[in-house]
CSV table of C-alpha atoms in Angstrom, one decimal:
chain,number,residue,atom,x,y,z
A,61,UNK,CA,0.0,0.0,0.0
A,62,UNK,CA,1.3,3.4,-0.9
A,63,UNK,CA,2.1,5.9,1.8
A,64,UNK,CA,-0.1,8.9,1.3
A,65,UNK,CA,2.2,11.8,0.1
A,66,UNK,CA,0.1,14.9,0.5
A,67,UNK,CA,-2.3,16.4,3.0
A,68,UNK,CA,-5.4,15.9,0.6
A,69,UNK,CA,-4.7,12.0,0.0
A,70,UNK,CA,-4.4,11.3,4.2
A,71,UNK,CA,-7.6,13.2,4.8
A,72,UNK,CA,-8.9,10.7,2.7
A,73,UNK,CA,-7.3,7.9,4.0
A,74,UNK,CA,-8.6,8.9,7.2
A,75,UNK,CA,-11.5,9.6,5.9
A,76,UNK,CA,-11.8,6.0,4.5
A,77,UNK,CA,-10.3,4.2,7.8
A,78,UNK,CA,-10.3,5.9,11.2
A,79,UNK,CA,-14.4,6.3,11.6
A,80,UNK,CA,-14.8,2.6,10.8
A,81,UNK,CA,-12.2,1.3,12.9
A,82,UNK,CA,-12.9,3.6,16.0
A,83,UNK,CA,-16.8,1.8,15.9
A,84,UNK,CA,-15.3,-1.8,15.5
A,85,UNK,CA,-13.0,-1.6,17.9
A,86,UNK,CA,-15.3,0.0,20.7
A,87,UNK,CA,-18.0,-2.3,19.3
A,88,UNK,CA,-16.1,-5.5,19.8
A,89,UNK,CA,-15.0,-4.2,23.8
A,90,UNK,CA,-18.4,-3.7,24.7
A,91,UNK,CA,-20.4,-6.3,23.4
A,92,UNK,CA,-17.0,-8.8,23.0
A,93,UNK,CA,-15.6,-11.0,19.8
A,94,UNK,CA,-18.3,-12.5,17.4
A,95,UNK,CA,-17.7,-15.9,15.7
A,96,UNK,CA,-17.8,-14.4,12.5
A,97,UNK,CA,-14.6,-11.3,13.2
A,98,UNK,CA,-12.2,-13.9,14.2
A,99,UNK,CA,-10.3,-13.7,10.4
A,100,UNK,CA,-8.7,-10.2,10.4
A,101,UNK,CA,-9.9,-9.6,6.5
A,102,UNK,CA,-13.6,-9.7,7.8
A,103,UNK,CA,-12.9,-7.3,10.7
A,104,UNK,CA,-11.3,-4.8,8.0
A,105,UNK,CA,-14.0,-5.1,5.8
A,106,UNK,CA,-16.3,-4.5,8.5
A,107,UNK,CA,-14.6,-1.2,9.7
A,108,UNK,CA,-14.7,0.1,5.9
A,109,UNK,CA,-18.2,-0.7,5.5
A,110,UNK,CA,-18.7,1.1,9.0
A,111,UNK,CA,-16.6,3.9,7.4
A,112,UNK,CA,-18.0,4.7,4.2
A,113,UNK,CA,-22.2,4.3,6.0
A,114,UNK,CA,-20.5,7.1,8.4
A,115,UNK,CA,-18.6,9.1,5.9
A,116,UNK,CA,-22.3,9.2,3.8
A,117,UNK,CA,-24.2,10.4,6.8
A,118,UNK,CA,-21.5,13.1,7.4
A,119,UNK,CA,-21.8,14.1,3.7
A,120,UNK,CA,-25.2,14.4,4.0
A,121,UNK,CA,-25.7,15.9,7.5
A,122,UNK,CA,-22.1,18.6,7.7
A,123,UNK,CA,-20.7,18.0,4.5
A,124,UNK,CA,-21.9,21.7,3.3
A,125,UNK,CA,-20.8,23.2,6.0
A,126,UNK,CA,-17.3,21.7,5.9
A,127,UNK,CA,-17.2,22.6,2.2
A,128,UNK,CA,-18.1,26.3,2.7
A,129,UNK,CA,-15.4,26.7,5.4
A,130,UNK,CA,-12.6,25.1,3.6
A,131,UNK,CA,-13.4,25.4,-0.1
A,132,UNK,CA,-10.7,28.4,-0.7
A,133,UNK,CA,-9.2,27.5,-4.5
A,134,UNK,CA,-6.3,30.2,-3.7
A,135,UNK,CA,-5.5,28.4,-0.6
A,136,UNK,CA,-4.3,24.8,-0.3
A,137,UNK,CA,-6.2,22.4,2.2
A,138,UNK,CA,-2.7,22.1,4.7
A,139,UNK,CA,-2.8,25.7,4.7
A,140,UNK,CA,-6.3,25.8,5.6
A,141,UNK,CA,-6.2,23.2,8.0
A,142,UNK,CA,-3.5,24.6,9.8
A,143,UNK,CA,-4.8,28.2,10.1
A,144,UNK,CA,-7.9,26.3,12.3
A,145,UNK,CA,-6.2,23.3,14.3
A,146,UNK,CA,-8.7,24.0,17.5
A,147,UNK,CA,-11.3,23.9,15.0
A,148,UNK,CA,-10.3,21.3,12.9
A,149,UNK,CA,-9.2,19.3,16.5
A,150,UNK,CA,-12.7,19.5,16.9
A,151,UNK,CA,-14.4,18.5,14.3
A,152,UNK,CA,-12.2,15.4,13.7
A,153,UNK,CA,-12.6,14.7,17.6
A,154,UNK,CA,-16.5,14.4,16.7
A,155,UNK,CA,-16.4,12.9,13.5
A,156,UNK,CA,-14.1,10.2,14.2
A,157,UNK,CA,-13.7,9.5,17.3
A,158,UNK,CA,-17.4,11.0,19.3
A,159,UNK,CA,-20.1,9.7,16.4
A,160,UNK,CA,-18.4,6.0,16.1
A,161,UNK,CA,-17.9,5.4,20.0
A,162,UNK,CA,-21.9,6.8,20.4
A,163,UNK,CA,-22.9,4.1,17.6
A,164,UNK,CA,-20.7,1.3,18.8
A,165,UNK,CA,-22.1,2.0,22.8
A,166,UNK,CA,-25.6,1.9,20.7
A,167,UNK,CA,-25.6,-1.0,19.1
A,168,UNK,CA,-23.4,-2.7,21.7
A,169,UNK,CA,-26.0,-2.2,24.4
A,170,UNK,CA,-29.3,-2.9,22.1
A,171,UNK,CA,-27.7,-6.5,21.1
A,172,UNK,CA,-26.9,-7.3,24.3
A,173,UNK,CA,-30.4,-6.3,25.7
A,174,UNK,CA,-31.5,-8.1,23.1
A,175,UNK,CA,-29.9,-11.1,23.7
A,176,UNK,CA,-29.2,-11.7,27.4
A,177,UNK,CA,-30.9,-14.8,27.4
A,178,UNK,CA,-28.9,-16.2,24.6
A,179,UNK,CA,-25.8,-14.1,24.2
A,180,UNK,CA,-22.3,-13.1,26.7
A,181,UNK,CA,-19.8,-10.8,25.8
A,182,UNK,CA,-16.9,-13.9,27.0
A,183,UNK,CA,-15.7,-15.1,23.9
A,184,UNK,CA,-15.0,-18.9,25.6
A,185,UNK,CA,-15.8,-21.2,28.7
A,186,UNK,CA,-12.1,-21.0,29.4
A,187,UNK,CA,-12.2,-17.5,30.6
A,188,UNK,CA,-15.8,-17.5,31.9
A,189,UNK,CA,-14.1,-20.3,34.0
A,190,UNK,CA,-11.6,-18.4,35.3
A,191,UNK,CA,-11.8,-14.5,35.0
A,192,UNK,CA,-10.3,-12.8,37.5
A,193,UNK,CA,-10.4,-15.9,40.0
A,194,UNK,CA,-6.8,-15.9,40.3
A,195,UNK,CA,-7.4,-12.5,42.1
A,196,UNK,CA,-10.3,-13.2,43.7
A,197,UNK,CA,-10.5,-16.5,44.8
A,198,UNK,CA,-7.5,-18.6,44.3
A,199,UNK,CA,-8.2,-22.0,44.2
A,200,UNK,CA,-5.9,-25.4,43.4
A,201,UNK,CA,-6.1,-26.6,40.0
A,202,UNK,CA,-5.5,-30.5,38.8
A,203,UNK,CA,-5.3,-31.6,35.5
A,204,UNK,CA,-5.1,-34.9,33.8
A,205,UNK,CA,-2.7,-35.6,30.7
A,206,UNK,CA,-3.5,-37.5,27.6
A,207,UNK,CA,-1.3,-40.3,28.9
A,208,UNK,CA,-3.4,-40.4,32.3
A,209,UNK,CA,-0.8,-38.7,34.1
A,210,UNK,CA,-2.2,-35.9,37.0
A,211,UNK,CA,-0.7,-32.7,37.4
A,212,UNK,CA,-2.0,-29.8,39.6
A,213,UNK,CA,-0.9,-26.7,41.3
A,214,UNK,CA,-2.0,-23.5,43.2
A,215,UNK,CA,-4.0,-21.1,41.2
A,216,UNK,CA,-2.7,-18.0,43.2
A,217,UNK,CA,-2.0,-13.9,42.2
A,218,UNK,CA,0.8,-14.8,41.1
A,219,UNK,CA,-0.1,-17.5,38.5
A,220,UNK,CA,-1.1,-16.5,35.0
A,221,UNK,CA,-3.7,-17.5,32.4
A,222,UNK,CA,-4.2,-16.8,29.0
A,223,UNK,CA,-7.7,-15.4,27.6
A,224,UNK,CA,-9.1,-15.1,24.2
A,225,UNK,CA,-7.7,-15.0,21.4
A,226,UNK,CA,-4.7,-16.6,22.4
A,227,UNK,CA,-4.4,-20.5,22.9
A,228,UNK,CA,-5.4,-21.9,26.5
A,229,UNK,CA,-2.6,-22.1,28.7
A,230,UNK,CA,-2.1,-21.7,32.5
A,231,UNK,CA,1.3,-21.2,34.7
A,232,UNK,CA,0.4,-22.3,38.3
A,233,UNK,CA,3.1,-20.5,40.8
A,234,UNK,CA,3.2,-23.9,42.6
A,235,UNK,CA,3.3,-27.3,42.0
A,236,UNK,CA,2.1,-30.0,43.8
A,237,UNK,CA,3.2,-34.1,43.7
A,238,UNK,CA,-0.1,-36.0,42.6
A,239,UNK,CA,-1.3,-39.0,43.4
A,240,UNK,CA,-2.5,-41.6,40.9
A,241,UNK,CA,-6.4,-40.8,41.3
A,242,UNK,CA,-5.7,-37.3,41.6
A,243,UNK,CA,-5.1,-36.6,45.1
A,244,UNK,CA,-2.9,-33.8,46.3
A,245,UNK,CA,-0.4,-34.2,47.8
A,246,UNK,CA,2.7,-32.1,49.1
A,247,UNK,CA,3.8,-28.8,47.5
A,248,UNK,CA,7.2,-30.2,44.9
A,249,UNK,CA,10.5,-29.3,46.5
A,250,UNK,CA,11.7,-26.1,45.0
A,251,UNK,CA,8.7,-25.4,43.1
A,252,UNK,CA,8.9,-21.9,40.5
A,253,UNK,CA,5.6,-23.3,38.8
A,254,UNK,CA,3.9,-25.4,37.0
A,255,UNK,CA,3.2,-24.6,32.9
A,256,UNK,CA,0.0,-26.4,31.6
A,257,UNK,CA,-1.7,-26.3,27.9
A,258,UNK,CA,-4.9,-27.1,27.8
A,259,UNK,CA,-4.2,-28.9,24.3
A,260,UNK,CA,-2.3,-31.3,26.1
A,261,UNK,CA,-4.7,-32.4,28.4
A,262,UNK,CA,-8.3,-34.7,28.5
A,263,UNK,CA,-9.8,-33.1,32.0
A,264,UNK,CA,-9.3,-29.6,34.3
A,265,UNK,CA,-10.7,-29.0,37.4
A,266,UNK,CA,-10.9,-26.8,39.8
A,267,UNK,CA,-10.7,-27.7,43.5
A,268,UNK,CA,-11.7,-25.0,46.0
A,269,UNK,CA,-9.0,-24.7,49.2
A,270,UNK,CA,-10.5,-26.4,52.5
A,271,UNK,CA,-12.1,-23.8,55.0
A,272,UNK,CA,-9.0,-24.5,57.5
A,273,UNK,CA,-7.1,-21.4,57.4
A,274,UNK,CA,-4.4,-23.6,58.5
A,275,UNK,CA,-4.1,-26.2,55.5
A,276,UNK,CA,-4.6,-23.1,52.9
A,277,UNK,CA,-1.6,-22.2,50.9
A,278,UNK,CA,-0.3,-18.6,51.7
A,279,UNK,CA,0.7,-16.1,48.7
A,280,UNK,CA,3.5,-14.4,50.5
């Protein structure tokens, strides 16, 4: 793609791009990822559609207006622009950045009125499961590999798990020796952590701690 040389051909890029994309992008952190933006080319496609419906209305609605105050033929556009930047600040802030956030908080809230019942803005089970409970309630975590093996660890503030669109993965900041149906047992001597993909394994759970203070692992 060609870099845009003068001041006339990046209005238009902008224009073309920045409307759209400022919609799609608020659009998809309010209401959260759709099946059907996951390839990149449909997401683009979507923010130029978005774009170009946006650019129409403007032209329609302040597209006279902008014409009258910066249709000077002895003047060049750059020059005009710069003899107005609060002006101009303005306007673009409106255009491109207050209209598309308005229509995406719109739309965003309507579909997900509309489909509470049916719809949630997380993308997969594996971060509905989890969410902030590292944070909030930290909890032990077993897991059972493909070959039957069990592995499990503390699920603490200082563990870390991946979330959409990224592949499942988990880091547990300790490990713990397992017995063969699963049991826990002691922490591992010298544990750092434990890293776990979900790929490699056939079951995950999560076990809450035990109400004894006492027999609770400590974060410190």
């Amino acid at each position: 793609m060609q870099t845009p040389s003068t001041i006339e051909q990046l209005v238009l890029l902008i224009l073309l791009v920045l409307p759209g994309m400022t919609y799609q992008y608020l659009r998809e952190r309010w209401r959260g990822p759709v099946a059907g933006e996951r390839q990149l080319a449909d997401r683009v496609l979507r923010a130029i559609t978005a774009s170009v419906a946006l650019d129409a209305v403007y032209a329609v609605t302040v597209g006279p207006h902008l014409v009258a105050r910066f249709d000077d033929p002895g003047t060049p556009l750059a020059r005009q622009l710069l003899a107005e930047p609060r002006a101009v600040g303005l306007w673009a802030l409106g255009l491109f950045i207050g209209v598309p956030a308005a229509l995406a908080a719109a739309v965003s809230w309507r579909l997900r009125r509309g489909a509470a019942t049916t719809y949630r803005a997380v993308p997969t089970a594996w971060d509905y499961a989890f969410g902030n409970r590292r944070d909030s309630r930290p909890c032990f975590l077993r897991a059972r590999l493909k070959d039957g093996t069990w592995v499990g660890g503390w699920l603490g503030p200082r563990s870390y798990v991946s979330g959409y669109p990224e592949s499942p993965d988990v880091f547990l900041q300790w490990a713990y020796e397992m017995g063969p149906d699963g049991s826990f047992g002691p922490p591992v001597t010298g544990t750092a952590g434990l890293y776990l993909r979900i790929e490699n394994t056939d079951l995950l759970e999560l076990v809450d701690p035990p109400p004894d203070p006492a027999r609770r692992p400590h974060d410190d």
